Short mmCIF file of C-alpha atoms in Angstrom, two decimals:
data_model
loop_
_atom_site.label_atom_id
_atom_site.label_comp_id
_atom_site.label_asym_id
_atom_site.label_seq_id
_atom_site.Cartn_x
_atom_site.Cartn_y
_atom_site.Cartn_z
CA UNK E 1 5.99 -93.23 -34.52
CA UNK E 2 2.35 -92.48 -35.32
CA UNK E 3 1.65 -89.71 -37.62
CA UNK E 4 -1.64 -88.13 -36.80
CA UNK E 5 -3.47 -85.76 -39.20
CA UNK E 6 -5.15 -82.51 -37.72
CA UNK E 7 -7.21 -79.97 -39.11
CA UNK E 8 -6.46 -76.84 -36.91
CA UNK E 9 -9.38 -76.28 -35.54
CA UNK E 10 -8.54 -79.85 -34.05
CA UNK E 11 -5.59 -79.26 -32.51
CA UNK E 12 -7.06 -76.60 -30.68
CA UNK E 13 -9.83 -78.32 -29.31
CA UNK E 14 -6.94 -80.69 -27.36
CA UNK E 15 -5.34 -77.31 -26.21
CA UNK E 16 -8.76 -76.30 -25.05
CA UNK E 17 -9.23 -79.67 -23.58
CA UNK E 18 -5.75 -79.54 -21.87
CA UNK E 19 -6.50 -75.69 -20.37
CA UNK E 20 -9.83 -76.73 -19.12
CA UNK E 21 -10.14 -78.43 -15.91
CA UNK E 22 -13.98 -79.56 -15.01
CA UNK E 23 -13.79 -81.93 -11.71
CA UNK E 24 -15.77 -85.07 -12.64
CA UNK E 25 -14.55 -84.62 -16.21
CA UNK E 26 -11.55 -86.71 -17.35
CA UNK E 27 -10.71 -85.54 -21.49
CA UNK E 28 -9.03 -88.81 -23.77
CA UNK E 29 -7.73 -88.25 -27.20
CA UNK E 30 -7.96 -91.02 -29.96
CA UNK E 31 -4.77 -91.11 -31.67
CA UNK E 32 -6.65 -92.19 -34.77
CA UNK E 33 -9.06 -90.08 -35.29
CA UNK E 34 -7.77 -87.27 -33.70
CA UNK E 35 -11.34 -86.39 -31.65
CA UNK E 36 -11.02 -85.54 -28.09
CA UNK E 37 -13.64 -87.43 -25.57
CA UNK E 38 -14.57 -86.63 -22.22
CA UNK E 39 -15.66 -89.22 -19.96
CA UNK E 40 -17.33 -88.59 -16.62
CA UNK E 41 -16.02 -90.20 -13.58
CA UNK E 42 -18.82 -90.02 -11.91
CA UNK E 43 -23.31 -90.33 -12.25
CA UNK E 44 -22.05 -92.14 -15.66
CA UNK E 45 -24.95 -92.90 -18.71
CA UNK E 46 -25.04 -96.04 -20.84
CA UNK E 47 -22.89 -93.86 -23.05
CA UNK E 48 -20.13 -93.37 -20.43
CA UNK E 49 -19.85 -96.91 -20.03
CA UNK E 50 -19.86 -97.79 -23.18
CA UNK E 51 -17.22 -94.66 -23.62
CA UNK E 52 -15.14 -96.25 -20.80
CA UNK E 53 -14.99 -99.37 -21.96
CA UNK E 54 -14.24 -98.37 -24.94
CA UNK E 55 -11.14 -96.51 -23.27
CA UNK E 56 -10.21 -98.90 -21.32
CA UNK E 57 -9.94 -101.87 -24.53
CA UNK E 58 -7.81 -99.15 -26.24
CA UNK E 59 -6.12 -97.31 -23.50
CA UNK E 60 -2.55 -95.93 -23.83
CA UNK E 61 -3.34 -97.66 -27.58
CA UNK E 62 -5.79 -96.10 -29.01
CA UNK E 63 -6.67 -93.33 -26.34
CA UNK E 64 -4.64 -91.24 -24.39
CA UNK E 65 -5.54 -89.48 -21.26
CA UNK E 66 -5.22 -85.74 -22.05
CA UNK E 67 -3.02 -84.28 -19.70
CA UNK E 68 -4.35 -81.43 -17.59
CA UNK E 69 -2.70 -77.79 -17.17
CA UNK E 70 -0.60 -77.17 -13.83
CA UNK E 71 -0.83 -74.04 -11.61
CA UNK E 72 2.61 -74.40 -12.16
CA UNK E 73 2.48 -73.33 -15.78
CA UNK E 74 0.30 -71.14 -15.64
CA UNK E 75 2.46 -69.07 -12.76
CA UNK E 76 5.23 -69.90 -15.08
CA UNK E 77 3.47 -68.22 -18.00
CA UNK E 78 3.16 -65.63 -16.19
CA UNK E 79 6.50 -64.91 -15.04
CA UNK E 80 7.88 -65.76 -18.33
CA UNK E 81 5.33 -62.83 -20.25
CA UNK E 82 6.45 -60.07 -17.34
CA UNK E 83 9.71 -60.47 -18.38
CA UNK E 84 8.40 -59.53 -22.04
CA UNK E 85 6.50 -56.41 -21.21
CA UNK E 86 8.36 -53.17 -22.64
CA UNK E 87 6.43 -50.57 -20.65
CA UNK E 88 8.86 -50.69 -17.05
CA UNK E 89 6.29 -49.32 -14.85
CA UNK E 90 4.12 -51.80 -16.02
CA UNK E 91 6.41 -54.91 -15.53
CA UNK E 92 7.69 -54.26 -12.39
CA UNK E 93 4.15 -53.78 -10.93
CA UNK E 94 3.20 -57.24 -12.63
CA UNK E 95 6.50 -58.61 -10.86
CA UNK E 96 5.74 -57.21 -8.04
CA UNK E 97 2.33 -58.96 -7.95
CA UNK E 98 4.04 -62.56 -8.58
CA UNK E 99 6.39 -61.62 -5.77
CA UNK E 100 3.89 -63.14 -3.37
CA UNK E 101 0.37 -62.25 -1.70
CA UNK E 102 -3.05 -63.92 -2.17
CA UNK E 103 -4.73 -64.47 -5.97
CA UNK E 104 -1.89 -64.01 -7.55
CA UNK E 105 -3.47 -64.83 -10.93
CA UNK E 106 -6.14 -62.68 -10.37
CA UNK E 107 -4.20 -59.19 -9.38
CA UNK E 108 -1.84 -60.07 -12.32
CA UNK E 109 -4.70 -60.38 -15.00
CA UNK E 110 -6.17 -56.75 -13.35
CA UNK E 111 -2.94 -55.04 -13.66
CA UNK E 112 -2.85 -56.13 -17.02
CA UNK E 113 -6.70 -55.05 -17.49
CA UNK E 114 -5.34 -51.46 -17.65
CA UNK E 115 -3.70 -51.84 -21.11
CA UNK E 116 -6.15 -54.07 -23.25
CA UNK E 117 -3.02 -54.70 -25.75
CA UNK E 118 -1.24 -55.92 -22.98
CA UNK E 119 -3.82 -58.33 -22.43
CA UNK E 120 -4.60 -59.81 -24.98
CA UNK E 121 -0.78 -60.04 -25.70
CA UNK E 122 -1.06 -61.80 -22.80
CA UNK E 123 -3.71 -64.74 -23.79
CA UNK E 124 -1.92 -65.21 -26.94
CA UNK E 125 1.59 -66.15 -25.33
CA UNK E 126 -0.50 -68.34 -22.94
CA UNK E 127 -2.59 -70.02 -25.49
CA UNK E 128 1.24 -70.60 -27.68
CA UNK E 129 2.29 -71.70 -24.41
CA UNK E 130 -0.12 -74.31 -24.42
CA UNK E 131 0.25 -75.09 -28.01
CA UNK E 132 3.83 -76.19 -27.13
CA UNK E 133 3.01 -78.32 -23.88
CA UNK E 134 0.30 -80.27 -25.76
CA UNK E 135 2.72 -80.93 -29.01
CA UNK E 136 5.31 -82.20 -26.39
CA UNK E 137 2.95 -84.27 -24.49
CA UNK E 138 1.92 -85.79 -28.15
CA UNK E 139 5.70 -86.09 -28.71
CA UNK E 140 6.11 -88.06 -25.56
CA UNK E 141 3.20 -91.10 -26.90
CA UNK E 142 5.14 -91.05 -29.63
CA UNK E 143 2.57 -89.29 -32.01
CA UNK E 144 4.12 -86.84 -34.44
CA UNK E 145 1.62 -83.92 -35.47
CA UNK E 146 0.81 -83.27 -38.86
CA UNK E 147 -1.36 -80.10 -39.52
CA UNK E 148 -3.65 -79.21 -42.55
#
């Protein structure tokens, strides 16, 4: 298992890249430097082509494609968070929203926005879940994370 020493800021960059989806851009982690590199899949310039070659040469040895956060993970996070809400009225509202309908994510956040403290707690909850998922992913590619 390879050790990867990262600052908290570097680890946060990986978590942010995991949580970000931009069509036409793929993110890769260089496990030797801890850097996240982004590669355009359309309209590449010379720099993109050079990066693409470097990634290809070191794919799954140095460069690993960062997984993308799945929408079902977002839904699971909302359910798990709603179960922690102590205000029974708010919890009931959130559970009702999660039972179906359109724009669940938007309606869920709108319901939380009435309580700024709960909304902040939700964002922190999701951030922690994303950190766990990134840590699990690193473990799955045989990389031991060491935060400095």
